[in-house]
Amino acid sequence: MMRFSGLILTACFLIYHSTAYALSGYWHYNEFLEEHPNQKLLTQSLANAVRLAPKSLQVSQDHPVKISVIYPGQQVSDYWRRNIKAFELRLNELGVKYEIHQVFTRPNLDARQQSLSLMEALKSKPDYLIFTLDTTRHRKFIEHVLRGAETKLILQNITTPVKDWAHRQPWMYIGFDHEIGTGLLADYFKKILKPHSPYSVLYFSQGYVSEARGDTFIQSMDKYQLVSSFYTQANQESAYKITLENIREHPEIKLLYTCSTDVALGAVKALKELGREDIQINGWGGGSAELDALQKHDLDVTVMRMNDDTGVAMAEAVKWDLEGKEVPTVYSGDFEVVSSQDNAAKIETLKKRAFRYSDR
């Protein structure tokens, strides 16, 4: 490990930790659907409902459903806040009566706050609890919830069912499949980089997102030379400081692959300071901050989530549940690859599609 500016940087030279077994212990999204044909049909039906105009709830409600949301929403990426806005607006259009309680925390830093929020949410006995899975701490929280019988758990930002939970899965996994999105970015870079080009990876914090976006990228880039990789603290400041040191030690790098919006924007600041705008750098997610950076040519490419799909899908799933219909275990929204070479008209069209609810 290397230390500077009070940060611990975990280097993964040569070892690349779990890249040979990326996402071990999970069903890959498409693998799960192929192994469970009924689930595949349900997922396709939900995807169709997401793309179509809303159809009102067909049953009466005795009381509003209670929904608790605990999200790592305190970051530059606007995914989480847009997601909830789309969720609520679609519920309104569907005629679903609901009460919602939201708590936004910081990724990687608020484990205690998340724990307290989760326990508080469970005391109120919500009908639906929306949470995420990234760290082992999250996993322990989730297993506690799964032991209960009343609350239906929706896991956001993960679409790969945990194999160990086969006997009792969460009610739903929903998000934009990290592996699929990462594959699209890998395909893009394979077209523009010469084989054996040196590159570096800036992970999110240690956990599922880093494994799903970072390790699977390394696996895909087997004909290229990984010279360094670092965990960040999932924020701009740590990514900025790591990038300064990384590029000074490895000036030969042609690509800096980043695993999140905050990490990408911190790295962009460092590359500008070093005068190394020649290095390719990506975003991940295609939210407002990334699209602005693309149009300024600060980022070269991103994989853009059709952001509001997942909020709409959660609303449709709640409606289906109230109507007594079976709900799919997994759902992944759509992606589009967007580069700094794309014109403003194309980006504007994609924004209208991706943010069709959350920009209201």
Coordinates of C-alpha atoms in Angstrom, one line a residue:
M1 CA 0.0 0.0 0.0
M2 CA 1.0 3.6 -0.6
R3 CA 0.0 6.6 1.5
F4 CA -0.2 10.3 0.8
S5 CA -2.4 13.2 1.7
G6 CA -3.9 11.1 4.5
L7 CA -5.4 8.5 2.1
I8 CA -4.6 4.8 1.9
L9 CA -4.3 3.7 -1.7
T10 CA -4.7 -0.1 -2.2
A11 CA -2.7 -1.0 -5.3
C12 CA -3.6 -4.3 -7.1
F13 CA -0.5 -4.7 -9.3
L14 CA -0.2 -8.2 -10.8
I15 CA -2.7 -9.8 -8.4
Y16 CA -5.8 -8.0 -9.6
H17 CA -7.6 -9.7 -6.6
S18 CA -10.7 -11.5 -7.8
T19 CA -10.6 -10.9 -11.5
A20 CA -10.5 -14.6 -12.3
Y21 CA -13.7 -15.1 -10.4
A22 CA -15.5 -11.8 -11.0
L23 CA -19.1 -12.0 -9.6
S24 CA -18.5 -15.5 -8.1
G25 CA -21.4 -16.3 -5.8
Y26 CA -23.9 -14.5 -7.9
W27 CA -26.0 -15.5 -10.9
H28 CA -25.0 -13.4 -13.9
Y29 CA -28.1 -11.5 -15.1
N30 CA -28.6 -13.3 -18.5
E31 CA -27.5 -16.6 -16.9
F32 CA -30.2 -16.4 -14.3
L33 CA -32.9 -15.6 -16.9
E34 CA -31.7 -18.5 -19.1
E35 CA -31.8 -20.9 -16.2
H36 CA -35.3 -19.7 -15.1
P37 CA -37.5 -19.5 -18.2
N38 CA -40.5 -18.3 -16.2
Q39 CA -38.5 -15.5 -14.8
K40 CA -37.3 -14.5 -18.3
L41 CA -40.9 -14.2 -19.4
L42 CA -41.8 -12.1 -16.3
T43 CA -38.8 -9.8 -16.8
Q44 CA -39.7 -9.3 -20.5
S45 CA -43.3 -8.4 -19.5
L46 CA -42.1 -5.9 -17.0
A47 CA -39.7 -4.4 -19.5
N48 CA -42.6 -4.0 -21.9
A49 CA -44.7 -2.3 -19.2
V50 CA -41.9 0.2 -18.5
R51 CA -41.7 1.3 -22.1
L52 CA -45.5 1.7 -22.5
A53 CA -47.9 4.3 -21.1
P54 CA -49.1 3.6 -17.6
K55 CA -52.3 1.6 -17.0
S56 CA -54.1 2.4 -13.8
L57 CA -54.3 0.0 -10.8
Q58 CA -57.2 -2.4 -11.3
V59 CA -58.0 -3.1 -7.6
S60 CA -59.0 -0.8 -4.7
Q61 CA -56.7 -0.2 -1.8
D62 CA -57.9 -0.2 1.8
H63 CA -54.9 1.9 2.9
P64 CA -51.7 3.4 1.3
V65 CA -48.7 1.1 1.0
K66 CA -45.8 2.0 3.2
I67 CA -42.4 2.3 1.4
S68 CA -39.0 3.0 3.1
V69 CA -36.0 3.9 1.0
I70 CA -32.4 3.9 2.1
Y71 CA -30.0 5.1 -0.6
P72 CA -26.4 6.2 -1.0
G73 CA -27.6 9.4 -2.6
Q74 CA -25.1 11.9 -1.3
Q75 CA -22.8 11.9 -4.4
V76 CA -22.4 13.8 -7.6
S77 CA -24.2 11.1 -9.6
D78 CA -27.9 12.0 -9.7
Y79 CA -29.0 8.4 -10.4
W80 CA -30.5 7.8 -6.9
R81 CA -32.5 11.0 -6.6
R82 CA -33.8 10.7 -10.2
N83 CA -34.8 7.1 -9.5
I84 CA -37.0 8.0 -6.6
K85 CA -38.6 10.9 -8.4
A86 CA -39.5 8.6 -11.4
F87 CA -40.8 6.0 -8.9
E88 CA -43.1 8.4 -7.2
L89 CA -44.4 10.0 -10.4
R90 CA -45.2 6.7 -12.0
L91 CA -47.0 5.5 -8.8
N92 CA -49.1 8.6 -9.0
E93 CA -50.0 7.9 -12.7
L94 CA -50.8 4.3 -11.8
G95 CA -53.2 5.5 -9.1
V96 CA -51.3 3.7 -6.3
K97 CA -51.8 5.2 -2.8
Y98 CA -48.5 5.2 -0.9
E99 CA -46.5 6.8 1.9
I100 CA -42.8 7.0 1.4
H101 CA -39.9 7.6 3.8
Q102 CA -36.5 8.4 2.3
V103 CA -33.0 8.4 3.8
F104 CA -30.0 9.4 1.7
T105 CA -26.5 8.5 3.0
R106 CA -22.9 8.7 1.7
P107 CA -21.4 5.7 -0.2
N108 CA -18.6 3.9 1.7
L109 CA -18.8 6.2 4.8
D110 CA -22.2 5.8 6.5
A111 CA -22.3 2.2 7.4
R112 CA -23.5 3.1 10.9
Q113 CA -26.1 5.5 9.6
Q114 CA -27.3 3.0 7.1
S115 CA -27.6 0.4 9.9
L116 CA -29.5 2.8 12.2
S117 CA -31.8 3.8 9.3
L118 CA -32.5 0.2 8.4
M119 CA -33.4 -0.7 11.9
E120 CA -35.6 2.3 12.2
A121 CA -37.3 1.5 8.9
L122 CA -38.0 -2.0 9.9
K123 CA -39.6 -0.9 13.2
S124 CA -42.2 1.0 11.1
K125 CA -43.1 -2.3 9.3
P126 CA -43.1 -1.0 5.8
D127 CA -44.7 -3.0 3.0
Y128 CA -41.7 -2.4 0.8
L129 CA -38.1 -1.6 1.8
I130 CA -35.8 -0.3 -1.0
F131 CA -32.1 -0.8 -0.2
T132 CA -28.8 -1.7 -2.0
L133 CA -26.1 -4.3 -1.8
D134 CA -22.5 -3.3 -2.2
T135 CA -20.6 -4.3 1.0
T136 CA -20.5 -7.2 3.4
R137 CA -22.2 -4.9 5.9
H138 CA -25.1 -4.4 3.5
R139 CA -25.3 -8.2 3.1
K140 CA -25.7 -8.7 6.9
F141 CA -28.5 -6.0 7.0
I142 CA -30.2 -7.8 4.1
E143 CA -30.0 -11.2 5.6
H144 CA -31.6 -9.8 8.8
V145 CA -34.5 -8.4 6.6
L146 CA -34.9 -11.7 4.8
R147 CA -35.4 -13.5 8.1
G148 CA -38.6 -11.5 8.6
A149 CA -41.8 -12.3 6.9
E150 CA -43.7 -9.1 6.3
T151 CA -41.5 -6.6 4.4
K152 CA -40.8 -7.1 0.7
L153 CA -37.2 -6.2 -0.1
I154 CA -36.2 -4.4 -3.3
L155 CA -32.5 -4.3 -3.9
Q156 CA -31.5 -1.4 -6.1
N157 CA -28.4 -1.2 -8.3
I158 CA -27.9 -4.9 -8.4
T159 CA -29.3 -7.4 -10.9
T160 CA -27.4 -10.5 -10.1
P161 CA -29.1 -12.8 -7.5
V162 CA -27.0 -14.1 -4.7
K163 CA -26.7 -17.9 -5.0
D164 CA -26.5 -18.4 -1.2
W165 CA -30.0 -16.9 -0.9
A166 CA -31.6 -19.4 -3.2
H167 CA -34.0 -20.6 -0.5
R168 CA -35.1 -17.0 0.2
Q169 CA -34.3 -14.4 -2.3
P170 CA -35.2 -10.7 -1.9
W171 CA -38.5 -9.8 -3.5
M172 CA -36.7 -8.0 -6.4
Y173 CA -33.3 -7.1 -7.7
I174 CA -33.4 -4.0 -10.0
G175 CA -31.0 -1.7 -11.6
F176 CA -28.8 -1.4 -14.7
D177 CA -26.7 -4.5 -15.0
H178 CA -23.1 -3.5 -14.3
E179 CA -21.6 -6.3 -16.3
I180 CA -23.7 -5.5 -19.4
G181 CA -22.8 -1.8 -19.2
T182 CA -19.1 -2.6 -18.6
G183 CA -19.1 -4.9 -21.6
L184 CA -20.4 -2.0 -23.8
L185 CA -17.5 0.2 -22.6
A186 CA -15.0 -2.6 -23.2
D187 CA -16.2 -3.0 -26.8
Y188 CA -15.9 0.7 -27.4
F189 CA -12.3 0.9 -26.2
K190 CA -11.3 -2.2 -28.1
K191 CA -12.2 -0.4 -31.3
I192 CA -10.1 2.7 -30.6
L193 CA -7.1 1.3 -28.6
K194 CA -4.3 -0.8 -30.1
P195 CA -3.8 -4.2 -28.6
H196 CA -1.5 -4.3 -25.6
S197 CA -2.0 -0.6 -24.9
P198 CA -1.3 0.1 -21.2
Y199 CA -4.3 1.1 -19.1
S200 CA -5.3 1.7 -15.4
V201 CA -8.4 1.1 -13.4
L202 CA -9.9 3.4 -10.7
Y203 CA -12.4 1.4 -8.7
F204 CA -15.2 2.6 -6.6
S205 CA -14.8 1.6 -2.9
Q206 CA -14.2 -2.1 -2.1
G207 CA -17.4 -4.0 -2.8
Y208 CA -19.8 -5.4 -5.3
V209 CA -19.9 -2.3 -7.7
S210 CA -16.1 -2.4 -8.0
E211 CA -16.1 -6.1 -8.7
A212 CA -19.0 -5.9 -11.2
R213 CA -17.7 -2.8 -13.1
G214 CA -14.0 -3.1 -12.6
D215 CA -13.1 -6.7 -12.5
T216 CA -15.3 -7.6 -15.4
F217 CA -13.7 -4.8 -17.4
I218 CA -10.2 -6.3 -16.7
Q219 CA -11.5 -9.7 -17.8
S220 CA -12.8 -8.3 -21.0
M221 CA -9.5 -6.4 -21.8
D222 CA -7.3 -9.5 -21.8
K223 CA -5.4 -8.3 -24.9
Y224 CA -4.4 -5.1 -23.2
Q225 CA -1.9 -4.3 -20.5
L226 CA -3.2 -3.4 -17.0
V227 CA -0.4 -1.5 -15.3
S228 CA -2.1 -0.4 -12.2
S229 CA -5.4 -0.4 -10.3
F230 CA -6.6 1.4 -7.2
Y231 CA -9.6 1.5 -4.9
T232 CA -10.9 5.0 -4.2
Q233 CA -13.1 6.2 -1.4
A234 CA -15.9 6.6 -3.9
N235 CA -15.5 10.3 -4.1
Q236 CA -13.9 13.0 -6.3
E237 CA -11.1 14.0 -3.9
S238 CA -9.7 10.5 -3.5
A239 CA -9.9 9.9 -7.2
Y240 CA -8.1 13.2 -7.9
K241 CA -5.2 12.4 -5.6
I242 CA -4.8 8.8 -6.7
T243 CA -4.8 9.9 -10.4
L244 CA -2.1 12.5 -9.8
E245 CA 0.2 9.9 -8.3
N246 CA -0.8 7.2 -10.7
I247 CA 0.0 9.1 -13.9
R248 CA 3.3 10.4 -12.5
E249 CA 4.3 6.8 -11.9
H250 CA 2.8 5.5 -15.1
P251 CA 3.0 8.2 -17.8
E252 CA 2.6 5.6 -20.5
I253 CA -1.1 5.0 -19.7
K254 CA -3.4 5.4 -22.7
L255 CA -6.7 4.7 -20.8
L256 CA -8.0 5.5 -17.3
Y257 CA -11.0 3.3 -16.8
T258 CA -13.2 4.6 -13.9
C259 CA -16.1 2.9 -12.2
S260 CA -18.4 5.7 -11.2
T261 CA -19.3 9.4 -11.9
D262 CA -17.6 10.8 -8.8
V263 CA -14.4 8.9 -9.5
A264 CA -14.4 9.9 -13.2
L265 CA -14.8 13.6 -12.4
G266 CA -12.0 13.6 -9.8
A267 CA -9.7 11.9 -12.3
V268 CA -10.6 14.4 -15.0
K269 CA -9.5 17.3 -12.6
A270 CA -6.1 15.6 -12.1
L271 CA -5.6 14.9 -15.9
K272 CA -6.3 18.5 -16.6
E273 CA -3.8 19.6 -14.0
L274 CA -1.2 17.3 -15.4
G275 CA -1.9 18.4 -19.0
R276 CA -2.8 14.8 -19.9
E277 CA -6.0 15.2 -21.8
D278 CA -4.6 12.7 -24.3
I279 CA -5.5 9.9 -21.9
Q280 CA -8.8 8.3 -22.7
I281 CA -11.2 8.4 -19.7
N282 CA -14.8 7.2 -19.3
G283 CA -17.8 7.9 -17.1
W284 CA -20.2 5.2 -15.9
G285 CA -23.9 5.9 -15.8
G286 CA -24.5 9.0 -18.0
G287 CA -26.2 11.3 -15.5
S288 CA -26.3 15.0 -15.9
A289 CA -22.8 15.7 -14.6
E290 CA -21.3 13.2 -17.0
L291 CA -23.2 14.4 -20.0
D292 CA -22.0 18.0 -19.3
A293 CA -18.4 16.7 -19.1
L294 CA -18.8 14.8 -22.4
Q295 CA -20.1 17.9 -24.2
K296 CA -17.0 19.8 -22.8
H297 CA -14.8 17.0 -24.0
D298 CA -13.6 16.3 -20.4
L299 CA -14.8 12.7 -20.7
D300 CA -14.4 10.6 -23.9
V301 CA -17.3 8.2 -23.4
T302 CA -19.8 6.8 -21.0
V303 CA -22.4 4.1 -20.8
M304 CA -25.7 6.0 -20.3
R305 CA -28.4 4.4 -18.3
M306 CA -32.0 5.1 -19.4
N307 CA -32.1 6.4 -15.9
D308 CA -35.9 6.5 -15.1
D309 CA -36.5 2.9 -16.3
T310 CA -35.8 1.5 -12.9
G311 CA -38.0 3.9 -11.0
V312 CA -40.8 3.1 -13.4
A313 CA -40.2 -0.6 -13.1
M314 CA -40.4 -0.5 -9.3
A315 CA -43.7 1.4 -9.5
E316 CA -45.1 -1.2 -12.0
A317 CA -43.9 -4.0 -9.8
V318 CA -45.7 -2.6 -6.8
K319 CA -48.9 -2.2 -8.9
W320 CA -48.6 -5.8 -10.1
D321 CA -48.2 -7.0 -6.5
L322 CA -51.3 -5.1 -5.4
E323 CA -53.2 -6.8 -8.3
G324 CA -52.0 -10.2 -7.1
K325 CA -49.7 -10.7 -10.1
E326 CA -46.3 -12.5 -10.0
V327 CA -43.3 -10.1 -10.1
P328 CA -40.0 -11.0 -11.7
T329 CA -37.0 -11.5 -9.4
V330 CA -34.6 -9.4 -11.7
Y331 CA -34.9 -6.4 -14.0
S332 CA -32.3 -4.4 -15.8
G333 CA -32.9 -1.1 -17.6
D334 CA -31.6 -0.2 -21.1
F335 CA -28.2 1.4 -21.9
E336 CA -26.8 3.6 -24.7
V337 CA -23.1 4.3 -25.4
V338 CA -22.5 8.1 -25.7
S339 CA -19.2 9.6 -26.7
S340 CA -17.8 13.2 -26.8
Q341 CA -18.0 12.9 -30.6
D342 CA -21.8 12.6 -30.5
N343 CA -23.7 15.7 -31.5
A344 CA -25.9 17.7 -29.1
A345 CA -29.1 16.6 -30.8
K346 CA -28.4 12.9 -30.1
I347 CA -27.6 13.6 -26.5
E348 CA -30.7 15.7 -26.1
T349 CA -32.9 12.9 -27.5
L350 CA -31.3 10.4 -25.1
K351 CA -31.8 12.8 -22.2
K352 CA -35.5 13.1 -23.0
R353 CA -35.8 9.3 -23.0
A354 CA -33.7 8.6 -19.9
F355 CA -35.1 11.5 -17.8
R356 CA -38.6 11.4 -19.0
Y357 CA -40.0 11.5 -15.4
S358 CA -37.2 13.0 -13.4
D359 CA -36.8 16.1 -15.5
R360 CA -40.4 17.1 -14.9

